[in-house]
Amino acid sequence: MKLSEHIRISKRAIRHLFTLSRSYAACLILNAFLQSLMPYVPIYFSARLIDGLYEKQPVQTLALYVGLTVGIVFLLSLLSAYLSSRRDIADNELNLSEQWTFSQKAMQMAYASIEDPEVTLLRKRIAMESQTGYDLWYLTSSTERLVFSVTRILASLSMTLSFFFLEGIPLFMKLGFAGGILLTILCGAFASRKSEAIFSRFLDTAVHLNVFQGKYYDYIGHYSSGKDIRLYDMAKGLLDFNVGTMTEFNRHALAMCQKQAALKAADIALSHVLRFCVYLILLYAALSGRITLGSIARYVSCVMLLLTAASEAVANFQRALVNHTYLKRYFSYLDIQNPMYQGSLTVEKRDDNEYFVEFCDVSFRYPNTETYALRHVNLKFKIGEKLAIVGKNGSGKTTFIKLMCRLYDPTEGKILLNGVDIRKYDYDEYMSIFSIVFQDFRLFGFRLGENVAASPSYDPGRAAHCLEQAGFGKRLAAMPEGADSFLFKEFDDSGIEISGGEAQKIALARALYKDAPFLILDEPTSALDPVSEYEVYSSFNEIAGDKTAIYISHRLASCRFCDKIAVFDAGSIVQTGSHEALIRQNQGLYHRLWHAQAQYYTKDAAGV
């Protein structure tokens, strides 16, 4: 990485830190500055006190030195304690702001990026690296330590500078004194750089191990896994997996620690050799009468602090440079662009409800793939119609819906709403006209009403009505807190467990609660029993009202009430029409699928 890039990342990281929490960053820096200066107050006045005792100065002068030492340190300690407490309070703000930054980025990101495996891996890797102390979290400590170390270096130099102007001390001693300090700093820099490189290689090796460990603990820590672990006697296998992973991790960690220890030992040995030489030089100066006893104490203390501070500064600087690699990856996630054109047109509100949606020669392939999921799709339907989309698995049904609601844009062709390319409409407003239940919908461990409204605030009566419409009425009546009942047990021990079919009914109620013009159901009854499925479909025309309802289903019998059926095969629409028209086409795919399913239902009925 070039120097210019290091500088750019440093500036951005500091700005980002202040953006997340200005009070935290300010308290961090000011407190580091104060704490670094505190030892120099007693060093300075202690030297004056020793010289004063030796010179038999007045008691008032000696008492003044003592009073200034205690008083200044006391005031600095009070101010430092205040800044530390303010920083601790702001630490929570920093954590929440950082979490919100990533959450907000995920919500603003194009859906294509959310589904991209590389983006998912990047996000997980950043999370793992943050847990090791790098990324933004190391930035806070390195900033504090650098301010601390640099301040001490400057203070130490200012209090030892007079040594080089003392007469009677040979020039070679002065040069040796300065050269020893410089040599120690350079050797410390070399050792620190090598140590950080060793640690960085260890982290790169351990990334996949950490990912495995994270998934392992997520699995065994979730209460829903307990049934499988017990019923299938998985405990030993899981334990063996964990032991194997940890053994490999510890092997790499041990090799890293051994190398780092050797480098540290050499650095410490050189530092102590220099300290011994400093004592000899100062002893020579004292015996020759060139410096006072107080000056000896001051020089010794300041040189020791200088060496420690220089070593820490170099180590932190080296770590900061290494951390820039991780910060670069961290910021690369935040820099992922949303290529979706946001549009500006308002979705037109028409009194006659004469809207049309039209797919015009639409083809689509997912990012980083060469295979088309949809090919030359042409379809036009009127707002208010009931449209069914059927076909085998992988025929492009869900992709068709993702394109219509602009989770993706077509690779080729265009989609029109009332004659206007949907990309020209305001993106958020266009998305607001869809209520969709996908196969992989998500319910949260919040209150039932919050899940239905997709919001912390909701109308209990309206939520209950939507749940009733979706066929969840009996279950709702049995819940002790009604719509205020918690689902699952993540946040409340009294949370209610629900079946897959019940979850689908809640997801359907959520779509109804939104009350959008388009109601889209992707396999809405796949987890329902036949009776519940019949209840949903038999009442769904009434539920949908004048909305445009689009159904994706494998069960062709559930699509008979639709105005139009589109049959997908291998990414293309091969048939369109009503159920009666399609069933009469003996050579068509719909006819074959219908009779294939009817055959199984007939066999089941005969067996009963």
XYZ file of C-alpha atoms in Angstrom:
608
model
C 0.000 0.000 0.000
C 1.405 3.395 -0.993
C 2.046 6.199 1.484
C -0.660 8.346 -0.101
C -3.212 5.597 0.449
C -2.148 5.190 4.079
C -2.650 8.927 4.608
C -6.033 8.859 2.881
C -7.260 5.950 4.998
C -5.987 7.595 8.200
C -7.852 10.815 7.459
C -11.038 8.986 6.578
C -10.833 6.773 9.656
C -10.453 9.752 12.007
C -13.337 11.560 10.287
C -15.444 8.421 10.562
C -14.644 8.118 14.262
C -15.739 11.715 14.891
C -18.867 11.136 12.791
C -19.882 8.135 14.879
C -19.364 9.947 18.189
C -17.716 13.352 18.394
C -17.789 13.327 22.214
C -16.090 9.910 22.400
C -13.289 10.928 20.036
C -12.690 14.263 21.819
C -12.626 12.687 25.297
C -10.356 9.903 24.052
C -7.732 12.308 22.671
C -7.846 14.852 25.511
C -7.639 12.183 28.185
C -4.672 10.493 26.486
C -2.905 13.862 26.356
C -3.514 14.550 30.068
C -2.511 11.078 31.249
C 0.724 11.208 29.274
C 1.744 14.489 30.942
C 0.986 13.523 34.555
C 4.285 11.684 35.326
C 6.349 14.682 34.256
C 4.923 16.935 36.960
C 6.412 14.915 39.874
C 9.582 14.260 37.840
C 10.194 17.973 37.327
C 9.338 19.111 40.849
C 11.058 16.101 42.484
C 14.278 17.100 40.726
C 13.826 20.657 42.002
C 13.106 19.331 45.490
C 16.240 17.137 45.532
C 18.388 20.043 44.388
C 16.676 22.283 46.929
C 17.462 19.876 49.757
C 21.054 19.550 48.614
C 21.380 23.348 48.358
C 19.531 23.823 51.708
C 16.869 26.113 50.218
C 14.171 27.607 52.513
C 11.461 25.304 53.821
C 8.818 27.483 52.132
C 10.400 26.817 48.743
C 10.567 23.075 49.392
C 6.940 23.072 50.579
C 5.960 24.954 47.415
C 7.522 22.228 45.267
C 5.594 19.568 47.206
C 2.350 21.533 47.032
C 2.670 22.161 43.301
C 3.421 18.495 42.668
C 0.421 17.220 44.603
C -1.937 20.003 43.498
C -1.233 19.844 39.779
C -1.377 16.036 39.710
C -4.628 16.159 41.703
C -6.240 18.594 39.246
C -5.031 16.625 36.237
C -6.330 13.400 37.823
C -9.749 14.942 38.434
C -9.971 16.187 34.856
C -8.775 12.826 33.529
C -11.368 10.974 35.620
C -14.102 13.252 34.276
C -12.988 12.693 30.682
C -12.801 8.932 31.271
C -16.346 8.845 32.606
C -17.601 10.927 29.688
C -15.803 8.603 27.283
C -17.351 5.536 28.927
C -20.789 7.072 28.486
C -20.054 7.959 24.866
C -18.711 4.450 24.232
C -22.278 3.145 24.063
C -23.112 5.878 21.552
C -20.107 4.842 19.473
C -21.147 1.167 19.475
C -24.748 1.912 18.559
C -23.709 4.379 15.847
C -21.335 1.849 14.309
C -23.988 -0.867 14.335
C -26.537 1.500 12.862
C -24.092 2.541 10.117
C -23.797 -1.071 8.961
C -27.517 -1.724 9.367
C -28.365 1.391 7.383
C -25.900 0.384 4.682
C -27.540 -3.045 4.388
C -30.984 -1.438 4.053
C -29.828 1.079 1.441
C -27.817 -1.415 -0.584
C -29.198 -2.755 -3.834
C -30.884 -6.121 -3.369
C -28.442 -7.590 -5.894
C -25.624 -6.817 -3.444
C -27.542 -8.394 -0.561
C -27.854 -11.648 -2.533
C -24.233 -11.507 -3.739
C -22.227 -14.243 -1.918
C -19.052 -12.132 -2.145
C -20.723 -9.239 -0.328
C -22.042 -11.633 2.322
C -18.563 -13.073 2.845
C -17.087 -9.569 3.002
C -19.553 -8.536 5.712
C -18.837 -11.685 7.755
C -15.087 -11.247 7.397
C -15.279 -7.631 8.585
C -17.310 -8.753 11.598
C -14.732 -11.432 12.424
C -11.823 -9.012 12.036
C -13.556 -6.505 14.291
C -13.792 -9.177 16.988
C -9.999 -9.590 16.871
C -9.576 -5.869 17.599
C -8.853 -4.530 14.143
C -10.950 -2.269 11.889
C -12.578 0.683 13.595
C -12.262 -0.720 17.115
C -8.481 -0.907 16.946
C -8.464 2.616 15.561
C -9.787 3.974 18.863
C -7.072 2.326 20.958
C -4.272 3.095 18.492
C -5.333 6.734 18.318
C -5.296 6.937 22.110
C -1.912 5.231 22.402
C -0.337 7.298 19.629
C -1.453 10.556 21.231
C -0.193 9.241 24.575
C 3.184 8.098 23.203
C 3.891 11.110 20.998
C 3.087 13.500 23.854
C 5.474 11.625 26.143
C 8.209 11.616 23.504
C 7.960 15.380 23.099
C 7.820 15.959 26.853
C 10.793 13.650 27.465
C 12.861 15.290 24.752
C 12.094 18.754 26.096
C 13.267 17.724 29.583
C 16.442 15.923 28.405
C 17.515 18.383 25.730
C 19.678 20.313 28.214
C 21.912 17.216 28.600
C 23.402 17.805 25.143
C 24.484 21.344 26.107
C 26.334 20.320 29.271
C 30.038 21.169 29.227
C 32.625 18.641 30.266
C 30.840 15.633 28.855
C 32.711 14.213 25.860
C 31.082 14.537 22.491
C 31.296 10.797 21.831
C 29.176 10.173 24.959
C 26.539 12.601 23.764
C 26.548 11.046 20.320
C 26.477 7.561 21.822
C 23.560 8.623 24.036
C 21.581 9.914 21.034
C 22.647 7.012 18.815
C 21.615 4.439 21.410
C 18.160 5.966 21.646
C 17.842 6.006 17.864
C 19.123 2.430 17.543
C 16.648 1.222 20.161
C 13.785 2.927 18.344
C 14.829 1.448 14.979
C 15.217 -2.047 16.391
C 11.862 -1.696 18.129
C 10.312 -0.642 14.816
C 11.817 -3.662 13.074
C 10.649 -6.060 15.787
C 7.188 -4.503 15.862
C 6.848 -4.674 12.090
C 7.882 -8.311 11.984
C 5.583 -9.144 14.886
C 2.599 -7.451 13.244
C 3.332 -9.232 9.957
C 3.371 -12.568 11.801
C 0.086 -11.708 13.517
C -1.484 -10.567 10.243
C -0.566 -13.851 8.546
C -2.053 -15.703 11.502
C -5.326 -13.797 11.151
C -5.493 -14.555 7.433
C -4.999 -18.229 8.235
C -7.563 -18.174 11.021
C -10.384 -16.406 9.140
C -12.065 -19.602 7.942
C -11.530 -21.216 11.351
C -13.253 -18.277 13.039
C -16.151 -18.502 10.571
C -16.541 -22.217 11.367
C -16.402 -21.509 15.097
C -18.984 -18.743 14.802
C -21.415 -20.981 12.952
C -20.751 -23.804 15.413
C -21.626 -21.692 18.452
C -24.619 -20.136 16.677
C -25.948 -23.617 15.991
C -25.436 -25.216 19.384
C -26.484 -22.031 21.193
C -29.905 -21.777 19.562
C -32.681 -23.572 21.400
C -34.233 -24.895 18.176
C -31.108 -27.017 17.554
C -31.544 -28.924 20.809
C -34.093 -31.335 19.340
C -31.900 -32.456 16.443
C -28.783 -32.720 18.623
C -30.563 -35.064 20.993
C -32.656 -37.081 18.569
C -29.810 -37.740 16.137
C -27.081 -38.106 18.785
C -25.076 -35.270 17.261
C -23.273 -34.183 20.444
C -20.115 -36.251 19.937
C -19.777 -35.311 16.274
C -20.207 -31.619 17.053
C -17.722 -31.823 19.911
C -15.154 -33.620 17.722
C -15.594 -30.929 15.077
C -15.029 -28.200 17.668
C -11.984 -29.934 19.143
C -10.462 -30.369 15.682
C -11.057 -26.738 14.774
C -9.670 -25.467 18.075
C -6.620 -27.753 17.825
C -5.742 -26.352 14.420
C -6.364 -22.802 15.647
C -4.130 -23.321 18.710
C -1.357 -24.849 16.586
C -1.187 -21.721 14.437
C -1.497 -19.489 17.526
C 1.388 -21.260 19.290
C 3.685 -20.881 16.279
C 2.802 -17.177 16.112
C 3.444 -16.605 19.828
C 6.832 -18.340 19.716
C 8.044 -16.121 16.879
C 6.690 -12.979 18.528
C 8.307 -13.913 21.861
C 11.750 -14.253 20.226
C 11.429 -10.811 18.643
C 10.210 -9.291 21.915
C 13.085 -10.817 23.890
C 15.662 -9.295 21.525
C 13.947 -5.904 21.720
C 13.820 -5.971 25.540
C 17.502 -7.012 25.783
C 18.642 -4.117 23.593
C 16.489 -1.650 25.535
C 18.031 -2.688 28.845
C 21.567 -2.499 27.447
C 20.852 1.101 26.464
C 19.437 1.875 29.897
C 22.597 0.510 31.497
C 24.700 2.758 29.250
C 22.569 5.762 30.165
C 23.218 5.126 33.847
C 26.984 4.929 33.177
C 26.975 8.216 31.236
C 24.970 10.027 33.888
C 27.154 8.544 36.639
C 30.235 9.882 34.842
C 28.607 13.308 34.526
C 27.644 13.334 38.206
C 31.112 12.266 39.404
C 32.689 14.996 37.264
C 30.316 17.516 38.871
C 28.668 18.490 35.597
C 25.089 17.768 36.681
C 23.178 17.960 39.940
C 21.559 15.079 41.803
C 18.124 16.356 40.806
C 19.160 16.462 37.158
C 20.307 12.834 37.369
C 16.899 11.795 38.648
C 15.184 13.868 35.979
C 17.317 12.594 33.097
C 17.052 8.958 34.168
C 13.275 9.117 34.567
C 12.734 11.006 31.323
C 15.017 8.742 29.289
C 13.234 5.643 30.611
C 9.881 7.190 29.736
C 11.244 8.233 26.351
C 12.379 4.721 25.488
C 9.079 3.203 26.599
C 7.060 5.840 24.756
C 9.151 5.492 21.594
C 8.729 1.726 21.650
C 4.962 2.083 22.119
C 4.708 4.763 19.437
C 6.550 2.626 16.908
C 4.479 -0.442 17.774
C 1.227 1.474 17.501
C 2.321 3.145 14.284
C 3.165 -0.223 12.782
C -0.160 -1.649 13.930
C -1.943 1.351 12.496
C -0.320 0.683 9.116
C -1.332 -2.981 9.312
C -4.815 -1.951 10.411
C -5.143 0.153 7.267
C -5.462 -3.100 5.304
C -8.442 -4.030 7.443
C -9.880 -0.511 7.386
C -9.618 -0.556 3.599
C -11.763 -3.703 3.554
C -14.082 -2.153 6.173
C -14.631 0.962 4.066
C -14.959 -1.099 0.876
C -18.215 -2.480 2.284
C -19.501 0.993 3.128
C -18.478 2.158 -0.366
C -20.548 -0.436 -2.239
C -22.666 1.596 -4.607
C -26.343 1.147 -5.327
C -26.542 1.088 -9.142
C -30.353 1.086 -9.161
C -31.621 4.264 -10.786
C -33.875 5.889 -8.190
C -36.224 7.683 -10.607
C -38.265 10.788 -9.894
C -41.768 10.327 -11.353
C -44.728 9.958 -9.035
C -46.777 6.808 -9.443
C -49.979 8.083 -11.041
C -53.229 7.775 -9.086
C -56.109 7.038 -11.505
C -59.792 7.102 -10.611
C -60.749 4.596 -13.312
C -58.170 2.073 -12.069
C -57.178 1.425 -15.684
C -53.556 0.478 -15.083
C -51.484 -1.948 -17.115
C -48.247 -3.763 -16.368
C -46.314 -4.972 -19.376
C -43.097 -6.978 -19.762
C -41.538 -6.065 -23.111
C -39.029 -8.677 -24.329
C -37.453 -8.919 -20.863
C -34.368 -11.053 -20.339
C -32.379 -11.307 -17.117
C -29.353 -12.997 -15.692
C -28.135 -12.676 -12.143
C -24.862 -10.789 -11.473
C -21.648 -12.767 -12.037
C -23.477 -15.463 -14.016
C -23.683 -16.226 -17.707
C -26.934 -18.203 -17.657
C -30.196 -16.326 -18.245
C -32.859 -16.843 -15.587
C -35.454 -15.247 -17.885
C -35.374 -15.033 -21.647
C -37.577 -12.866 -23.937
C -40.522 -12.609 -21.544
C -43.545 -10.751 -22.917
C -46.664 -10.381 -20.773
C -49.343 -7.733 -20.273
C -52.015 -7.715 -17.611
C -54.464 -5.228 -16.225
C -54.451 -3.856 -12.712
C -57.180 -5.612 -10.737
C -56.739 -8.947 -12.492
C -55.844 -12.167 -10.716
C -52.737 -13.622 -12.325
C -51.288 -17.046 -11.562
C -47.697 -17.969 -12.406
C -46.992 -21.677 -12.581
C -44.145 -23.894 -13.671
C -41.505 -26.299 -12.465
C -38.835 -25.399 -9.930
C -36.194 -23.111 -11.433
C -38.374 -21.996 -14.324
C -38.034 -18.289 -13.426
C -41.255 -17.603 -11.507
C -39.717 -15.850 -8.481
C -37.255 -13.992 -10.693
C -40.220 -12.605 -12.645
C -41.633 -11.151 -9.397
C -38.256 -9.729 -8.319
C -38.049 -7.842 -11.594
C -41.593 -6.531 -11.413
C -41.083 -5.025 -7.961
C -37.611 -3.717 -8.924
C -35.446 -5.769 -6.632
C -33.497 -6.172 -9.873
C -33.564 -4.361 -13.191
C -33.818 -6.328 -16.455
C -30.623 -7.207 -18.258
C -32.470 -6.639 -21.518
C -35.898 -5.225 -22.371
C -38.079 -3.111 -20.098
C -41.078 -3.274 -17.800
C -43.852 -0.707 -18.115
C -46.412 0.523 -15.616
C -49.184 2.314 -17.482
C -46.875 2.807 -20.451
C -43.950 4.248 -18.425
C -40.668 2.424 -17.776
C -40.775 1.532 -14.075
C -37.169 2.738 -13.689
C -38.419 6.297 -14.147
C -40.684 6.157 -11.101
C -39.438 7.240 -7.696
C -37.897 4.023 -6.354
C -39.297 4.129 -2.824
C -42.745 5.174 -3.986
C -42.818 2.432 -6.596
C -41.796 -0.170 -3.992
C -44.602 1.021 -1.718
C -47.303 -0.246 -4.092
C -46.356 -3.907 -3.512
C -47.318 -6.260 -0.695
C -45.345 -9.464 -1.189
C -45.048 -12.747 0.656
C -41.915 -14.506 -0.555
C -41.081 -18.115 0.189
C -38.191 -17.060 2.441
C -40.089 -14.424 4.432
C -38.841 -13.643 7.934
C -40.679 -13.310 11.226
C -38.990 -11.758 14.240
C -39.065 -12.440 17.961
C -41.199 -9.343 18.530
C -44.896 -9.011 19.324
C -47.309 -10.589 16.891
C -48.830 -7.203 16.023
C -45.373 -5.758 15.344
C -44.686 -8.622 12.929
C -47.972 -8.000 11.133
C -47.474 -4.229 10.878
C -43.706 -4.511 10.262
C -43.420 -1.649 12.725
C -43.094 -1.110 16.495
C -46.373 0.836 16.418
C -49.550 -0.773 15.084
C -53.326 -0.743 15.212
C -54.333 -3.833 17.285
C -57.804 -3.980 15.765
C -56.534 -3.773 12.213
C -53.813 -6.344 12.913
C -56.386 -8.739 14.392
C -58.663 -8.246 11.368
C -55.834 -9.040 8.932
C -54.878 -12.130 10.933
C -58.520 -13.229 10.842
C -58.620 -12.778 7.064
C -55.438 -14.812 6.708
C -56.962 -17.734 8.637
C -55.097 -17.114 11.900
C -58.189 -16.125 13.884
C -58.555 -19.256 16.045
C -54.871 -19.280 17.000
C -55.023 -15.572 17.805
C -57.995 -16.094 20.104
C -56.015 -18.717 22.047
C -53.049 -16.400 22.635
C -53.095 -14.931 26.164
C -51.985 -11.459 25.081
C -53.592 -11.479 21.652
C -51.671 -9.377 19.120
C -49.367 -8.233 21.964
C -48.060 -11.795 22.434
C -44.382 -12.301 21.678
C -43.346 -14.775 18.999
C -40.501 -17.172 19.821
C -38.330 -16.800 22.909
C -35.470 -14.507 21.846
C -36.789 -11.543 23.845
C -39.463 -13.033 26.097
C -39.528 -16.371 27.903
C -43.283 -16.587 27.373
C -42.859 -16.246 23.600
C -45.125 -18.476 21.538
C -43.793 -21.058 19.104
C -45.693 -21.316 15.822
C -45.797 -23.865 13.033
C -44.659 -23.259 9.473
C -48.244 -22.957 8.281
C -49.067 -20.451 11.019
C -45.994 -18.452 10.071
C -47.247 -18.263 6.473
C -50.604 -16.985 7.682
C -48.880 -14.258 9.708
C -46.809 -13.311 6.653
C -50.015 -13.145 4.606
C -51.592 -10.928 7.287
C -48.548 -8.642 7.025
C -49.156 -8.257 3.293
C -52.829 -7.468 3.933
C -51.968 -4.950 6.659
C -49.838 -2.936 4.240
C -52.915 -2.581 1.997
C -50.910 -1.982 -1.194
C -52.472 -2.099 -4.696
C -50.390 -5.163 -5.666
C -50.678 -8.332 -3.614
C -48.090 -10.936 -4.601
C -47.886 -14.384 -3.042
C -44.922 -16.639 -3.751
C -45.987 -20.167 -2.757
C -48.257 -18.746 -0.020
C -49.684 -22.073 1.133
C -46.769 -24.489 0.744
C -46.686 -25.169 4.508
C -50.456 -25.325 4.970
C -52.490 -28.491 5.234
C -55.082 -29.091 2.463
C -57.987 -27.850 4.595
C -56.224 -24.596 5.513
C -55.129 -24.157 1.922
C -58.715 -24.525 0.720
C -59.885 -21.967 3.296
C -57.279 -19.420 2.190
C -57.990 -19.759 -1.520
C -61.750 -19.981 -1.218
C -61.825 -16.630 0.571
C -58.961 -14.987 -1.221
C -60.972 -13.348 -3.988
C -62.886 -11.541 -1.277
C -59.680 -10.694 0.622
C -57.922 -9.320 -2.465
C -60.916 -7.208 -3.485
C -59.965 -4.891 -6.329
C -56.238 -5.368 -5.787
C -54.005 -6.917 -8.389
C -53.246 -10.387 -7.050
C -50.378 -12.443 -8.424
C -49.860 -16.019 -7.253
C -46.873 -18.274 -7.701
C -47.810 -21.861 -7.024
C -46.874 -25.450 -7.753
C -50.411 -26.615 -6.971
C -52.298 -25.927 -10.156
C -55.686 -26.594 -8.576
C -55.256 -23.436 -6.500
C -54.995 -21.292 -9.640
C -58.348 -22.134 -11.223
C -60.063 -19.001 -9.941
C -57.460 -16.645 -11.532
C -58.309 -14.490 -14.561
C -55.081 -15.411 -16.320
C -52.413 -18.063 -15.910
C -48.838 -17.718 -17.200
C -46.909 -20.972 -17.564
C -43.113 -20.692 -17.209
C -40.593 -23.200 -18.481
C -36.803 -22.774 -18.550
C -37.036 -18.998 -18.070
C -39.662 -18.339 -20.735
C -43.435 -18.020 -20.825
C -44.672 -20.924 -22.924
C -48.434 -20.525 -22.364
C -50.937 -17.913 -21.169
C -54.688 -18.048 -20.750
C -57.457 -19.089 -18.386
C -57.551 -22.469 -16.704
C -60.297 -23.700 -19.056
C -58.422 -22.576 -22.158
C -55.088 -24.048 -21.060
C -56.505 -27.385 -19.968
C -57.941 -27.886 -23.446
C -54.486 -27.597 -25.036
C -53.626 -31.300 -24.882
C -50.045 -30.856 -26.004
C -49.333 -27.949 -23.668
C -47.191 -28.004 -20.535
C -50.085 -26.866 -18.332
C -52.211 -29.820 -19.445
C -49.399 -32.270 -18.637
C -48.681 -30.716 -15.228
C -52.360 -30.618 -14.336
C -52.977 -34.275 -15.106
C -49.711 -35.322 -13.444
C -50.822 -33.667 -10.187
C -54.411 -34.872 -10.550
C -53.086 -38.429 -10.887
C -51.327 -38.251 -7.517
C -54.366 -36.716 -5.820
C -56.538 -39.470 -7.344
C -54.187 -42.173 -6.078
C -54.152 -40.641 -2.635
C -57.931 -40.430 -2.615
C -58.233 -44.031 -3.788
C -55.820 -45.182 -1.090
C -57.885 -43.481 1.576
